[in-house]
Amino acid sequence: MQLTREGKLERKLYSHLNKAMRDYALISDGDKILIGLSGGKDSLALVRLLAMRAKIRKPQFSLVAIHVRMKEIAYDSDTTYLREFCERSGVELIVEETEIGGVEKSGQCDGGMSKSPCFLCSWNRRKMLFTKAQELGCNKIALGHHRDDIVHTTLLNLFYQGQFSTMPVKLAMNKMPLTIIRPLCLIDEADLQQYAIDNSFRKQRKLCPHEHETNRTVMADLLRQLEMKNPEVRYNIMHALHMENKLISP
């Protein structure tokens, strides 16, 4: 039977996820994986694709998803839709709420350093992920970062930190028995955008007001300009990261 365009795209994404699993040994037999479900297209695709992969016997692993709401940030996610989405995929969803607290109100972090709302929100969400993962007996946390995210982070670190580094696709935590994995690391954002359209993924009812207030948008624009000169730019950056062993943290 000939596949539709939508079917071919899903097969492509599934193939890339499998390749990432093999190339970087992301998932092993007996893993219990907590999926960070923000409600965006990337994390929804991650739930769908990992749920498909979990039906295959080798490696045998289990999944649970978590959606963390932040009290002080003015956004609105449809948790009813997220529950129904996870239920259709055969994945349990846990919804937790946390807050930035006094740090956000003062605008200062430890040592008097000022931190942006995005940094504080991300830090507190990660803290909740780590806490719940250990409570649930999970040994891995899966995040929905794709190839574009990894390339953008590389450019940010290069231009603003003077370092050739990125977010690893596999990161073993030093202070807790947890490993962060990024199974969508070989998938382009454009393909995930089309996949979301094909499958009628719902967007959040109200986006975070700080959504576009980061240097990542600058890096995304820069990458688009570079690709007008050389369409292979993002793949060359990923290849360099792979060759320099930057994608797996020791």
Short mmCIF file of C-alpha atoms in Angstrom, two decimals, residues 147-149 151-152 155 187-190 219-238:
data_model
loop_
_atom_site.label_atom_id
_atom_site.label_comp_id
_atom_site.label_asym_id
_atom_site.label_seq_id
_atom_site.Cartn_x
_atom_site.Cartn_y
_atom_site.Cartn_z
CA ARG A 147 17.83 19.65 15.82
CA ASP A 148 17.15 23.39 15.43
CA ASP A 149 17.18 23.84 19.22
CA VAL A 151 22.03 24.23 16.62
CA HIS A 152 20.64 27.47 18.07
CA LEU A 155 25.43 29.42 18.20
CA ILE A 187 14.47 16.02 13.55
CA ASP A 188 14.08 19.47 11.98
CA GLU A 189 11.55 21.90 13.44
CA ALA A 190 9.92 22.40 10.02
CA MET A 219 20.05 32.90 16.36
CA ALA A 220 17.15 31.47 14.37
CA ASP A 221 17.19 34.49 12.06
CA LEU A 222 20.96 34.22 11.70
CA LEU A 223 20.72 30.53 10.81
CA ARG A 224 18.13 31.26 8.13
CA GLN A 225 20.45 33.88 6.61
CA LEU A 226 23.38 31.44 6.64
CA GLU A 227 21.27 28.76 4.98
CA MET A 228 20.56 31.11 2.08
CA LYS A 229 24.29 30.87 1.35
CA ASN A 230 24.73 27.22 2.31
CA PRO A 231 21.68 24.97 2.85
CA GLU A 232 23.86 22.43 4.69
CA VAL A 233 24.77 24.77 7.57
CA ARG A 234 22.69 23.15 10.30
CA TYR A 235 23.78 19.65 9.30
CA ASN A 236 27.43 20.71 9.25
CA ILE A 237 27.08 22.16 12.75
CA MET A 238 25.49 18.93 13.99
#
